[in-house]
Coordinates of C-alpha atoms in Angstrom, one line a residue:
Chain D
X1 CA 40.9 55.5 -38.5
X2 CA 44.4 56.5 -39.6
X3 CA 43.3 57.8 -42.9
X4 CA 46.3 59.4 -44.9
X5 CA 45.8 62.4 -46.8
X6 CA 47.3 61.9 -50.1
X7 CA 48.3 65.5 -50.5
X8 CA 49.9 65.5 -47.2
X9 CA 52.2 62.5 -47.8
X10 CA 53.1 63.8 -51.1
X11 CA 54.3 67.1 -49.7
X12 CA 56.8 68.6 -51.8
X13 CA 59.9 69.9 -50.5
X14 CA 59.7 73.7 -49.3
X15 CA 61.9 75.6 -51.7
X16 CA 64.2 78.3 -50.0
X17 CA 65.0 77.5 -46.5
X18 CA 65.0 81.2 -45.6
X19 CA 61.3 81.7 -46.5
X20 CA 60.2 78.4 -44.6
X21 CA 59.4 80.4 -41.5
X22 CA 57.0 82.7 -43.4
X23 CA 55.3 79.6 -45.1
X24 CA 53.1 79.0 -41.9
X25 CA 52.3 82.6 -42.0
X26 CA 51.4 82.6 -45.8
X27 CA 49.3 79.6 -45.3
X28 CA 47.6 81.4 -42.3
X29 CA 47.0 84.4 -44.3
X30 CA 45.8 82.6 -47.4
X31 CA 43.3 80.6 -45.4
X32 CA 42.0 83.4 -43.4
X33 CA 40.9 85.1 -46.6
X34 CA 38.4 82.2 -47.6
X35 CA 34.9 82.0 -46.6
X36 CA 35.1 78.4 -45.3
X37 CA 37.6 79.3 -42.9
X38 CA 35.5 82.3 -41.5
X39 CA 32.4 80.3 -41.2
X40 CA 34.3 77.4 -39.5
X41 CA 36.1 79.7 -37.2
X42 CA 32.9 81.8 -36.1
X43 CA 31.1 78.6 -35.5
X44 CA 33.9 77.0 -33.6
X45 CA 34.4 80.2 -31.4
X46 CA 30.7 80.1 -30.4
X47 CA 30.8 76.5 -29.6
X48 CA 34.1 76.9 -27.5
X49 CA 32.7 79.7 -25.7
X50 CA 29.7 77.9 -24.8
X51 CA 31.8 75.0 -23.5
X52 CA 34.1 77.3 -21.5
X53 CA 31.2 79.1 -19.8
X54 CA 27.8 77.7 -20.0
X55 CA 28.0 75.1 -17.4
X56 CA 29.1 77.4 -14.7
X57 CA 26.9 80.4 -16.0
X58 CA 23.8 78.3 -16.0
X59 CA 24.5 76.6 -12.8
X60 CA 23.0 73.3 -14.0
X61 CA 24.7 70.1 -12.8
X62 CA 25.3 67.8 -15.6
X63 CA 24.6 64.8 -13.4
X64 CA 21.8 66.2 -11.2
X65 CA 18.4 64.0 -11.6
X66 CA 15.2 65.9 -11.7
X67 CA 12.5 63.3 -12.0
X68 CA 9.5 65.7 -12.4
X69 CA 11.5 67.2 -15.5
X70 CA 12.3 64.0 -17.1
X71 CA 12.0 63.3 -21.0
X72 CA 11.4 66.9 -21.9
X73 CA 11.6 67.5 -25.6
X74 CA 13.8 70.3 -27.0
X75 CA 12.6 73.6 -27.8
X76 CA 9.3 74.0 -30.1
X77 CA 8.9 70.2 -30.1
X78 CA 5.8 68.7 -28.8
X79 CA 3.9 70.4 -26.0
X80 CA 6.1 70.0 -22.9
X81 CA 9.1 71.9 -23.8
X82 CA 10.5 74.6 -21.7
X83 CA 13.1 77.5 -21.9
X84 CA 15.1 76.0 -18.9
X85 CA 16.1 72.8 -21.0
X86 CA 16.7 74.1 -24.6
X87 CA 17.8 70.7 -25.8
X88 CA 15.3 68.7 -23.5
X89 CA 16.1 66.3 -20.8
X90 CA 16.9 62.7 -20.6
X91 CA 15.2 59.6 -19.0
X92 CA 16.1 60.9 -15.3
X93 CA 15.6 64.7 -16.1
X94 CA 19.4 65.6 -16.6
X95 CA 19.6 68.8 -18.9
X96 CA 20.9 67.7 -22.3
X97 CA 22.6 71.1 -23.3
X98 CA 24.7 71.1 -20.1
X99 CA 25.6 67.4 -20.7
X100 CA 26.5 67.9 -24.5
X101 CA 28.5 71.1 -23.5
X102 CA 30.5 69.2 -20.9
X103 CA 30.8 66.2 -23.4
X104 CA 32.2 68.9 -25.8
X105 CA 35.0 69.7 -23.2
X106 CA 36.2 66.2 -22.7
X107 CA 36.1 65.4 -26.2
X108 CA 38.0 68.6 -27.2
X109 CA 40.6 68.4 -24.5
X110 CA 41.1 64.6 -25.4
X111 CA 41.5 65.3 -29.1
X112 CA 43.9 68.3 -28.5
X113 CA 46.0 66.1 -26.2
X114 CA 46.2 63.0 -28.3
X115 CA 47.2 65.1 -31.4
X116 CA 49.9 66.5 -29.1
X117 CA 51.1 63.1 -28.4
X118 CA 50.9 62.1 -32.0
X119 CA 52.8 65.3 -33.3
X120 CA 55.5 64.7 -30.6
X121 CA 56.1 61.0 -31.4
X122 CA 55.9 61.5 -35.1
X123 CA 58.0 64.6 -35.5
X124 CA 60.8 63.6 -33.3
X125 CA 60.9 60.2 -34.8
X126 CA 60.5 61.5 -38.4
X127 CA 63.4 64.3 -37.7
X128 CA 65.7 61.7 -36.2
X129 CA 65.2 59.3 -39.1
X130 CA 65.7 62.1 -41.6
X131 CA 68.7 63.7 -39.8
X132 CA 70.6 60.6 -39.2
X133 CA 69.5 58.6 -42.4
X134 CA 71.1 55.2 -42.8
X135 CA 70.4 52.3 -40.5
X136 CA 68.5 54.5 -38.1
X137 CA 66.2 55.7 -41.0
X138 CA 65.6 52.0 -42.3
X139 CA 64.7 51.0 -38.7
X140 CA 62.2 53.8 -38.0
X141 CA 60.7 53.4 -41.4
X142 CA 60.0 49.7 -40.9
X143 CA 58.5 50.4 -37.6
X144 CA 56.3 53.0 -39.3
X145 CA 55.4 50.6 -42.0
X146 CA 54.3 48.0 -39.5
X147 CA 52.4 50.4 -37.6
X148 CA 50.4 51.5 -40.5
X149 CA 49.3 48.0 -41.4
X150 CA 47.8 47.3 -37.9
X151 CA 44.1 48.0 -37.7
X152 CA 44.4 50.6 -35.1
X153 CA 40.7 50.4 -34.0
X154 CA 41.2 46.5 -33.2
X155 CA 44.4 47.5 -31.2
X156 CA 42.4 50.4 -29.3
X157 CA 39.3 48.2 -28.6
X158 CA 41.7 45.3 -27.4
X159 CA 43.8 47.5 -25.1
X160 CA 41.0 49.8 -23.7
X161 CA 38.3 46.8 -23.7
X162 CA 40.7 44.7 -21.7
X163 CA 42.1 47.3 -19.3
X164 CA 40.3 50.0 -17.4
X165 CA 39.9 53.0 -19.7
X166 CA 41.0 56.3 -17.9
X167 CA 41.6 59.4 -19.7
X168 CA 45.6 59.1 -19.9
X169 CA 45.0 55.7 -21.3
X170 CA 42.6 57.0 -23.8
X171 CA 44.8 59.7 -24.8
X172 CA 47.8 57.5 -25.3
X173 CA 46.1 54.9 -27.3
X174 CA 44.5 57.6 -29.7
X175 CA 47.9 59.3 -29.9
X176 CA 49.8 56.4 -30.7
X177 CA 47.3 55.5 -33.6
X178 CA 48.3 58.1 -36.1
X179 CA 51.9 59.2 -35.6
X180 CA 53.3 57.4 -38.9
X181 CA 51.8 60.0 -41.1
X182 CA 53.7 62.7 -39.4
X183 CA 56.8 60.6 -39.0
X184 CA 56.8 60.2 -42.8
X185 CA 56.1 63.8 -43.7
X186 CA 59.0 65.3 -41.1
X187 CA 61.4 62.7 -42.4
X188 CA 61.1 63.8 -46.0
X189 CA 61.4 67.6 -45.1
X190 CA 64.3 67.2 -42.8
X191 CA 66.1 64.9 -45.3
X192 CA 65.8 67.9 -47.7
X193 CA 67.2 70.3 -45.0
X194 CA 70.1 68.4 -43.5
X195 CA 72.5 69.2 -46.2
X196 CA 71.8 72.8 -46.2
X197 CA 74.6 75.5 -45.3
X198 CA 72.9 76.6 -42.0
X199 CA 72.6 72.9 -40.7
X200 CA 76.3 72.4 -41.7
X201 CA 77.4 75.6 -40.0
X202 CA 75.8 74.7 -36.8
X203 CA 77.6 71.2 -37.1
X204 CA 80.8 72.8 -37.8
X205 CA 80.5 75.2 -34.9
X206 CA 80.1 72.3 -32.6
X207 CA 76.3 72.1 -32.1
X208 CA 75.1 68.7 -30.9
X209 CA 72.8 66.7 -33.1
X210 CA 70.0 66.9 -30.5
X211 CA 70.4 70.7 -30.5
X212 CA 70.2 71.1 -34.2
X213 CA 67.1 68.8 -34.3
X214 CA 65.3 70.4 -31.5
X215 CA 66.3 74.2 -31.9
X216 CA 66.9 74.5 -35.6
X217 CA 64.9 71.8 -37.7
X218 CA 61.9 71.3 -35.8
X219 CA 60.9 74.8 -35.0
X220 CA 61.6 75.7 -38.7
X221 CA 59.7 72.7 -40.4
X222 CA 57.0 71.7 -37.9
X223 CA 54.6 74.9 -38.1
X224 CA 53.1 74.0 -41.4
X225 CA 52.6 70.5 -40.3
X226 CA 50.9 71.7 -37.1
X227 CA 48.3 73.6 -39.2
X228 CA 47.0 70.9 -41.0
X229 CA 47.2 68.6 -38.0
X230 CA 44.0 70.5 -36.9
X231 CA 42.0 67.9 -39.0
X232 CA 43.4 65.2 -37.0
X233 CA 41.8 66.9 -33.8
X234 CA 38.4 66.2 -35.5
X235 CA 39.4 62.8 -36.3
X236 CA 40.6 62.0 -32.7
X237 CA 37.3 63.6 -31.3
X238 CA 35.3 61.1 -33.4
X239 CA 37.6 58.3 -32.3
X240 CA 37.0 59.4 -28.8
X241 CA 33.3 59.5 -29.2
X242 CA 33.3 55.9 -30.9
X243 CA 35.3 54.6 -28.0
X244 CA 32.9 56.2 -25.7
X245 CA 29.7 54.7 -27.4
X246 CA 31.3 51.3 -27.2
X247 CA 31.8 51.9 -23.3
X248 CA 35.5 52.0 -23.6
X249 CA 35.8 55.9 -23.4
X250 CA 35.5 58.1 -20.2
X251 CA 33.0 56.3 -17.9
X252 CA 29.8 57.5 -16.7
X253 CA 28.6 59.6 -14.7
X254 CA 31.0 61.9 -16.6
X255 CA 28.9 62.8 -19.8
X256 CA 30.8 62.4 -23.1
X257 CA 29.1 62.3 -26.4
X258 CA 29.7 58.8 -26.9
X259 CA 28.2 57.6 -23.5
X260 CA 25.2 60.0 -23.9
X261 CA 24.4 58.6 -27.3
X262 CA 25.0 54.9 -26.3
X263 CA 22.4 55.5 -23.3
X264 CA 20.0 57.6 -25.6
X265 CA 19.7 54.7 -27.9
X266 CA 17.7 52.6 -25.5
X267 CA 15.0 55.5 -25.5
X268 CA 15.3 56.1 -29.3
X269 CA 11.7 55.5 -30.0
X270 CA 9.9 57.6 -27.3
X271 CA 12.7 60.2 -26.7
X272 CA 14.5 60.6 -30.0
X273 CA 16.4 63.7 -28.8
X274 CA 18.4 62.1 -26.3
X275 CA 20.7 60.2 -28.7
X276 CA 20.3 62.8 -31.7
X277 CA 20.8 66.1 -30.0
X278 CA 24.3 65.4 -28.7
X279 CA 25.3 64.1 -32.3
X280 CA 24.0 67.3 -33.7
X281 CA 26.4 69.2 -31.4
X282 CA 29.3 67.0 -32.0
X283 CA 28.7 67.2 -35.7
X284 CA 28.8 71.0 -35.7
X285 CA 31.9 71.0 -33.6
X286 CA 33.5 68.6 -36.1
X287 CA 32.3 70.5 -39.2
X288 CA 33.9 73.8 -37.8
X289 CA 37.1 72.2 -37.1
X290 CA 37.2 70.3 -40.4
X291 CA 36.2 73.6 -42.5
X292 CA 39.1 75.4 -40.6
X293 CA 41.5 72.4 -41.3
X294 CA 40.5 72.0 -44.8
X295 CA 41.0 75.8 -45.5
X296 CA 44.6 75.3 -44.2
X297 CA 45.2 72.3 -46.2
X298 CA 44.0 73.8 -49.4
X299 CA 46.0 77.2 -48.6
X300 CA 49.0 74.8 -48.2
X301 CA 48.6 72.9 -51.3
X302 CA 48.3 76.1 -53.4
X303 CA 51.4 77.5 -51.7
X304 CA 53.5 74.5 -52.3
X305 CA 52.0 74.1 -55.7
X306 CA 53.9 77.4 -56.4
X307 CA 50.7 79.4 -57.5
Chain N
X1 CA 54.6 64.5 -72.9
X2 CA 53.1 64.0 -76.4
X3 CA 51.5 60.6 -76.1
X4 CA 48.8 60.0 -73.4
X5 CA 50.5 57.5 -71.0
X6 CA 47.6 55.1 -71.3
X7 CA 49.6 51.9 -70.6
X8 CA 48.4 49.7 -73.3
X9 CA 51.7 49.2 -74.6
X10 CA 53.4 49.0 -71.2
X11 CA 53.1 45.4 -70.4
X12 CA 55.8 44.1 -67.9
X13 CA 57.4 40.8 -68.4
X14 CA 55.9 38.0 -66.1
X15 CA 59.3 37.5 -64.6
X16 CA 59.2 41.2 -63.1
X17 CA 55.6 40.6 -61.8
X18 CA 56.7 37.4 -60.2
X19 CA 59.7 38.7 -58.5
X20 CA 57.5 41.8 -57.3
X21 CA 54.9 39.5 -56.0
X22 CA 57.6 37.3 -54.2
X23 CA 59.3 40.5 -52.7
X24 CA 56.0 42.0 -51.3
X25 CA 54.6 38.7 -50.2
X26 CA 57.7 38.3 -48.1
X27 CA 57.6 41.9 -46.5
X28 CA 53.7 41.1 -45.9
X29 CA 54.8 38.1 -44.0
X30 CA 57.1 40.0 -41.8
X31 CA 54.2 42.6 -41.2
X32 CA 51.8 39.9 -40.3
X33 CA 54.2 38.3 -38.0
X34 CA 54.9 41.8 -36.2
X35 CA 51.1 42.6 -36.0
X36 CA 50.7 38.9 -34.4
X37 CA 53.5 39.6 -32.0
X38 CA 52.3 42.9 -30.9
X39 CA 48.6 41.8 -30.4
X40 CA 49.8 38.5 -28.6
X41 CA 51.9 40.3 -26.1
X42 CA 49.5 43.1 -25.6
X43 CA 46.6 40.9 -24.9
X44 CA 48.8 39.1 -22.2
X45 CA 50.2 42.3 -20.7
X46 CA 47.1 44.3 -20.0
X47 CA 45.1 43.1 -17.1
X48 CA 41.9 41.0 -17.3
X49 CA 42.1 37.0 -17.0
X50 CA 40.1 35.1 -19.7
X51 CA 40.1 31.9 -17.5
X52 CA 38.0 33.9 -14.9
X53 CA 35.4 34.6 -17.6
X54 CA 35.5 31.0 -19.0
X55 CA 35.1 29.3 -15.5
X56 CA 32.5 31.7 -14.1
X57 CA 32.7 34.2 -11.4
X58 CA 32.1 31.6 -8.7
X59 CA 35.0 29.3 -9.5
X60 CA 37.6 28.8 -6.8
X61 CA 40.9 30.5 -7.4
X62 CA 42.8 27.2 -7.3
X63 CA 40.6 25.8 -10.1
X64 CA 41.4 29.0 -12.2
X65 CA 45.1 28.4 -11.8
X66 CA 44.9 24.8 -12.5
X67 CA 43.0 25.6 -15.7
X68 CA 45.1 28.3 -16.7
X69 CA 48.2 26.3 -16.1
X70 CA 46.7 23.3 -18.2
X71 CA 45.9 25.6 -21.1
X72 CA 49.4 27.0 -20.9
X73 CA 48.5 30.6 -20.1
X74 CA 51.0 30.8 -17.1
X75 CA 54.1 30.0 -19.4
X76 CA 56.2 32.9 -20.4
X77 CA 54.9 35.0 -23.3
X78 CA 57.6 34.0 -25.7
X79 CA 56.8 30.1 -25.1
X80 CA 53.2 30.8 -25.7
X81 CA 53.7 32.9 -28.8
X82 CA 56.2 30.2 -30.3
X83 CA 53.7 27.5 -29.6
X84 CA 50.9 29.6 -31.2
X85 CA 52.8 30.6 -34.2
X86 CA 53.9 27.1 -34.8
X87 CA 50.3 26.2 -35.2
X88 CA 49.4 29.2 -37.3
X89 CA 51.9 28.5 -39.8
X90 CA 50.0 25.0 -40.2
X91 CA 46.9 26.8 -40.9
X92 CA 45.5 26.3 -37.2
X93 CA 44.3 29.3 -35.6
X94 CA 43.2 27.5 -32.4
X95 CA 39.8 27.2 -30.6
X96 CA 37.8 30.0 -29.3
X97 CA 37.9 30.4 -25.5
X98 CA 34.2 30.7 -24.9
X99 CA 32.1 30.0 -28.0
X100 CA 30.7 26.7 -28.7
X101 CA 30.8 24.8 -32.0
X102 CA 27.1 24.1 -32.1
X103 CA 25.7 27.4 -31.0
X104 CA 24.7 26.4 -27.4
X105 CA 25.2 28.9 -24.5
X106 CA 28.4 29.1 -22.8
X107 CA 29.7 29.9 -19.3
X108 CA 28.1 27.3 -17.0
X109 CA 28.5 27.1 -13.2
X110 CA 31.6 25.1 -13.5
X111 CA 34.4 24.8 -16.2
X112 CA 34.0 21.0 -16.6
X113 CA 30.1 21.1 -17.0
X114 CA 29.2 18.0 -19.1
X115 CA 26.5 20.2 -21.2
X116 CA 29.4 22.2 -22.6
X117 CA 29.6 21.5 -26.3
X118 CA 33.0 21.3 -28.4
X119 CA 34.6 24.9 -28.5
X120 CA 34.5 26.5 -31.9
X121 CA 37.4 26.7 -34.3
X122 CA 38.6 30.2 -34.9
X123 CA 39.1 29.7 -38.3
X124 CA 35.6 28.4 -38.7
X125 CA 34.1 31.5 -37.1
X126 CA 36.2 34.0 -39.3
X127 CA 35.3 32.1 -42.5
X128 CA 31.6 32.2 -41.7
X129 CA 31.4 35.9 -40.8
X130 CA 33.9 37.2 -43.5
X131 CA 31.9 36.9 -46.5
X132 CA 29.1 38.8 -44.7
X133 CA 31.4 41.6 -44.1
X134 CA 33.0 41.4 -47.5
X135 CA 29.3 41.9 -49.1
X136 CA 28.9 44.9 -46.7
X137 CA 32.1 46.5 -47.7
X138 CA 31.6 45.8 -51.4
X139 CA 28.3 47.4 -51.4
X140 CA 29.6 50.4 -49.3
X141 CA 32.4 50.9 -51.8
X142 CA 30.1 50.8 -54.8
X143 CA 27.8 53.4 -53.3
X144 CA 30.9 55.5 -52.2
X145 CA 32.6 55.3 -55.6
X146 CA 29.4 56.3 -57.7
X147 CA 28.7 59.2 -55.4
X148 CA 32.2 60.4 -55.2
X149 CA 33.0 60.0 -58.7
X150 CA 29.9 61.9 -59.9
X151 CA 30.9 64.8 -57.4
X152 CA 34.6 64.6 -57.6
X153 CA 34.9 64.6 -61.4
X154 CA 32.2 67.3 -61.7
X155 CA 34.2 69.5 -59.2
X156 CA 37.5 68.7 -60.7
X157 CA 36.5 69.7 -64.1
X158 CA 35.6 73.2 -62.9
X159 CA 37.8 74.2 -59.9
X160 CA 36.5 77.0 -58.0
X161 CA 33.0 76.7 -59.6
X162 CA 29.7 76.1 -57.6
X163 CA 30.3 72.3 -57.8
X164 CA 33.6 72.5 -56.4
X165 CA 32.2 74.6 -53.6
X166 CA 29.5 72.0 -53.1
X167 CA 32.0 69.0 -53.1
X168 CA 34.0 70.9 -50.4
X169 CA 31.1 71.7 -48.1
X170 CA 29.7 68.0 -48.6
X171 CA 33.0 66.3 -47.8
X172 CA 33.6 68.7 -44.8
X173 CA 30.1 67.8 -43.3
X174 CA 30.4 64.0 -44.2
X175 CA 33.8 63.7 -42.6
X176 CA 32.1 65.2 -39.4
X177 CA 29.4 62.6 -39.1
X178 CA 30.3 60.2 -36.3
X179 CA 29.1 56.7 -38.1
X180 CA 27.6 55.4 -34.8
X181 CA 25.4 58.4 -34.6
X182 CA 24.6 58.6 -38.3
X183 CA 23.7 54.9 -38.0
X184 CA 21.3 55.5 -35.3
X185 CA 19.6 58.5 -37.0
X186 CA 19.3 56.7 -40.4
X187 CA 17.9 53.8 -38.8
X188 CA 15.3 56.2 -36.8
X189 CA 14.4 57.8 -40.0
X190 CA 14.5 55.4 -42.9
X191 CA 13.6 52.3 -40.9
X192 CA 11.4 53.4 -38.0
X193 CA 9.7 56.6 -39.3
X194 CA 9.5 55.7 -43.0
X195 CA 9.9 52.0 -43.1
X196 CA 11.6 52.1 -46.3
X197 CA 14.7 49.8 -45.4
X198 CA 15.2 47.1 -42.6
X199 CA 17.8 47.9 -40.2
X200 CA 18.6 45.4 -37.4
X201 CA 19.9 42.0 -37.9
X202 CA 20.3 40.1 -41.2
X203 CA 17.7 38.4 -43.4
X204 CA 18.4 39.0 -46.9
X205 CA 20.2 41.5 -48.9
X206 CA 18.1 44.4 -48.2
X207 CA 19.6 44.4 -44.6
X208 CA 23.1 45.3 -46.0
X209 CA 21.9 48.7 -47.7
X210 CA 21.5 50.8 -44.6
X211 CA 24.9 49.8 -43.0
X212 CA 26.4 50.2 -46.4
X213 CA 25.1 53.8 -46.7
X214 CA 26.8 54.7 -43.4
X215 CA 30.0 53.3 -44.3
X216 CA 29.9 55.0 -47.9
X217 CA 29.3 58.2 -46.2
X218 CA 32.3 57.7 -44.0
X219 CA 34.5 56.6 -47.0
X220 CA 33.3 59.4 -49.5
X221 CA 35.0 62.6 -48.2
X222 CA 38.4 61.2 -48.8
X223 CA 37.7 59.8 -52.3
X224 CA 35.8 63.0 -53.4
X225 CA 38.9 65.3 -52.4
X226 CA 41.2 62.8 -54.0
X227 CA 39.4 62.6 -57.3
X228 CA 38.7 66.3 -57.6
X229 CA 42.1 67.3 -57.1
X230 CA 43.6 64.6 -59.4
X231 CA 41.0 65.4 -62.1
X232 CA 42.0 69.2 -61.8
X233 CA 45.5 68.3 -62.1
X234 CA 45.2 66.1 -65.0
X235 CA 43.0 68.6 -66.9
X236 CA 45.8 71.1 -66.7
X237 CA 48.2 68.7 -68.6
X238 CA 49.2 69.1 -72.1
X239 CA 47.7 65.9 -73.4
X240 CA 44.1 67.2 -72.6
X241 CA 44.9 70.3 -74.7
X242 CA 46.2 68.2 -77.4
X243 CA 43.2 66.1 -77.1
X244 CA 41.1 69.1 -78.0
X245 CA 43.5 69.7 -80.9
X246 CA 43.0 66.2 -82.1
X247 CA 39.3 66.8 -82.3
X248 CA 38.3 64.6 -79.4
X249 CA 35.2 65.5 -77.4
X250 CA 35.4 66.4 -73.8
X251 CA 33.5 63.4 -72.5
X252 CA 35.9 61.3 -74.4
X253 CA 39.0 63.2 -73.0
X254 CA 37.8 62.9 -69.5
X255 CA 36.6 59.3 -69.5
X256 CA 39.3 57.7 -71.6
X257 CA 42.3 59.8 -70.5
X258 CA 42.0 61.9 -67.7
X259 CA 39.9 59.6 -65.4
X260 CA 42.5 56.9 -66.1
X261 CA 45.4 58.8 -64.8
X262 CA 43.2 60.4 -61.9
X263 CA 42.4 56.8 -60.8
X264 CA 46.0 56.0 -59.7
X265 CA 46.0 58.5 -56.7
X266 CA 42.3 57.2 -56.0
X267 CA 43.6 53.5 -55.9
X268 CA 46.3 54.3 -53.5
X269 CA 44.0 56.1 -51.2
X270 CA 41.5 53.3 -51.4
X271 CA 44.3 50.9 -50.4
X272 CA 45.3 53.1 -47.4
X273 CA 41.6 53.4 -46.5
X274 CA 41.1 49.9 -45.8
X275 CA 41.9 50.1 -42.2
X276 CA 39.5 53.0 -41.7
X277 CA 36.8 51.0 -43.4
X278 CA 37.6 48.1 -41.1
X279 CA 37.2 50.5 -38.1
X280 CA 33.9 51.6 -39.7
X281 CA 32.7 48.0 -40.2
X282 CA 33.2 47.2 -36.5
X283 CA 31.1 50.1 -35.5
X284 CA 28.3 49.8 -38.0
X285 CA 28.0 46.1 -37.6
X286 CA 27.7 46.6 -33.8
X287 CA 25.0 49.2 -34.2
X288 CA 22.9 47.2 -37.0
X289 CA 23.7 43.9 -35.2
X290 CA 25.0 42.6 -38.6
X291 CA 26.5 39.2 -38.3
X292 CA 29.9 39.9 -39.8
X293 CA 33.5 40.0 -38.7
X294 CA 33.2 43.3 -37.1
X295 CA 30.4 42.1 -34.6
X296 CA 32.6 39.0 -34.0
X297 CA 35.5 41.3 -33.2
X298 CA 33.7 43.4 -30.6
X299 CA 32.1 40.3 -28.9
X300 CA 35.6 38.7 -28.9
X301 CA 37.1 41.8 -27.3
X302 CA 34.4 41.9 -24.7
X303 CA 34.6 38.3 -23.9
X304 CA 38.6 38.3 -23.8
X305 CA 38.6 35.7 -26.3
X306 CA 42.2 35.7 -27.0
X307 CA 42.5 33.1 -29.6
X308 CA 39.6 34.8 -31.7
X309 CA 41.2 38.3 -31.3
X310 CA 44.6 37.1 -32.5
X311 CA 42.9 35.2 -35.4
X312 CA 41.0 38.1 -36.5
X313 CA 44.1 40.4 -36.2
X314 CA 46.1 38.0 -38.4
X315 CA 43.4 37.7 -41.0
X316 CA 42.7 41.3 -41.3
X317 CA 46.4 42.2 -41.6
X318 CA 46.7 39.6 -44.1
X319 CA 43.9 41.1 -46.2
X320 CA 45.4 44.5 -45.7
X321 CA 48.7 43.4 -47.2
X322 CA 46.9 41.6 -50.0
X323 CA 44.9 44.6 -50.8
X324 CA 47.9 46.9 -51.1
X325 CA 49.7 44.5 -53.3
X326 CA 46.8 44.4 -55.7
X327 CA 46.3 48.1 -55.5
X328 CA 50.0 48.5 -56.4
X329 CA 49.7 46.0 -59.4
X330 CA 46.6 47.8 -60.6
X331 CA 48.3 51.1 -60.4
X332 CA 51.3 49.9 -62.3
X333 CA 48.9 48.4 -65.1
X334 CA 47.1 51.7 -65.4
X335 CA 50.3 53.7 -65.4
X336 CA 53.4 51.8 -66.5
X337 CA 55.7 54.8 -65.5
X338 CA 55.4 53.8 -61.8
X339 CA 58.0 51.7 -60.5
X340 CA 57.1 48.6 -58.6

């Protein structure tokens, strides 16, 4: 699932170094003006708010069984629906809305954490490769090439299937799957920056290489990359729910999108909502994130395109 | 910038192509070696003993150790890897740990059960399932290409127009549909409720269509975005304006010239998308119980069938390497300005 966005890898070098800091702000400003971004942000804010407060506010335990209220359909469907369970209940009477919302929490946190791992590895490795060049660069790029040609899904399934899938293990596996993209972008922008006067000045005045990379280059060049990495949060959330579906994600009784849907699949014919409703929820979340990310991406392409 | 770079006069010498092929195949061999080393090591480092599964839960610890030692699973990893690669080079991917050759059930009460058949060759298992997966992938690719070309080109011809907006929203929604969920929903709708398409198992080509649609939905967003931005960029080039002056009709300019140039980024994306297509194939085959390489992979992992997992990883990374070489060859024949 490591799709490479063509526009991303073909990222042109930002022109004047002085205005680079404002590029992130310009992308932000430009994206904020588009309708897609506003729709995405509004949807995302509602969903995030629901995920943050609904389970505590409603006081419903996502793992509490209630046999009398089992297999209730969602609102306005069939004749047994109730306001207490807007998305219905599953085969042992657990509330689907609370379960979906708790699933969203795990999915989002795992998504953000794994993108953070990806960014950390990718940016640092790319910056080091681009800054030092030569043999370090060659080695880093060969590792990157090899990584890109391994079908990551096989690796992820193999590792998580054979060992026990814990949350840190899942985050690590997801985070390790997509860093080469960032390493390449970071390397190309750092290569363009390393010969500039301010970098030379820092070198002459005795700053260590680590200091230059960490305090000058990464803070300057990372923000535009950070904005478009939002798209990867959505990608990682899909990956996480896929693993959950295969039984290789966060384990039950903790509800996640993947294990709820896998569970609901067994009751598909007499209770279609168990498998479909969490999916609708997940899909809405991902769409909102993708709209925001795509708006950033568009804005970045226009700004780098010099329009 | 005058002549349209249409490549018909840009044929490279065969020597050039040959040296390119040799170089790329050598690089590919290194990549495949790294992939096998990685998978091999990972499988042996992470916990989970395949012998325990093979011999059954009731087998005594001493027997497990004896079998494992006999199979060489207690040797140092480097020794095991050397032995394995020595055979792989000769085209022998080994035998499956758990699957019998004749299709009978495995995993009896004891390891030396007389009713156990010969164990299946990994290569045979892969060659049996690979055509099924290729059929699925080709169908999915065809659906995705037709759909994304129609939408992407229409969007690229009129940037900012309503089709462009539609393409943007369609790709944003498609990319947000988890394939396993879409598979379940489509099976419920098209197969159970409407009865249009068969869904589970395989008994004829019609069983390929539903899984292929799910894969196509997963593939389309990237293709649509790539095509629409590539077509939009090409339509701004001076050769298009000159085409109008030369009296060419718009369809002719788009189909003969712009689309040809716009297909280079599309090809590159397709090469890279291979690994995500593979991920999709695994999930989709698992949902629809489609007897291809993906289902084989999942089962191999769940049964800790080391030789089979390794064999699949080697074959898929080899396919990945070959596809990317083909993509680069095709791209240079479309646009000879590209360097090998």
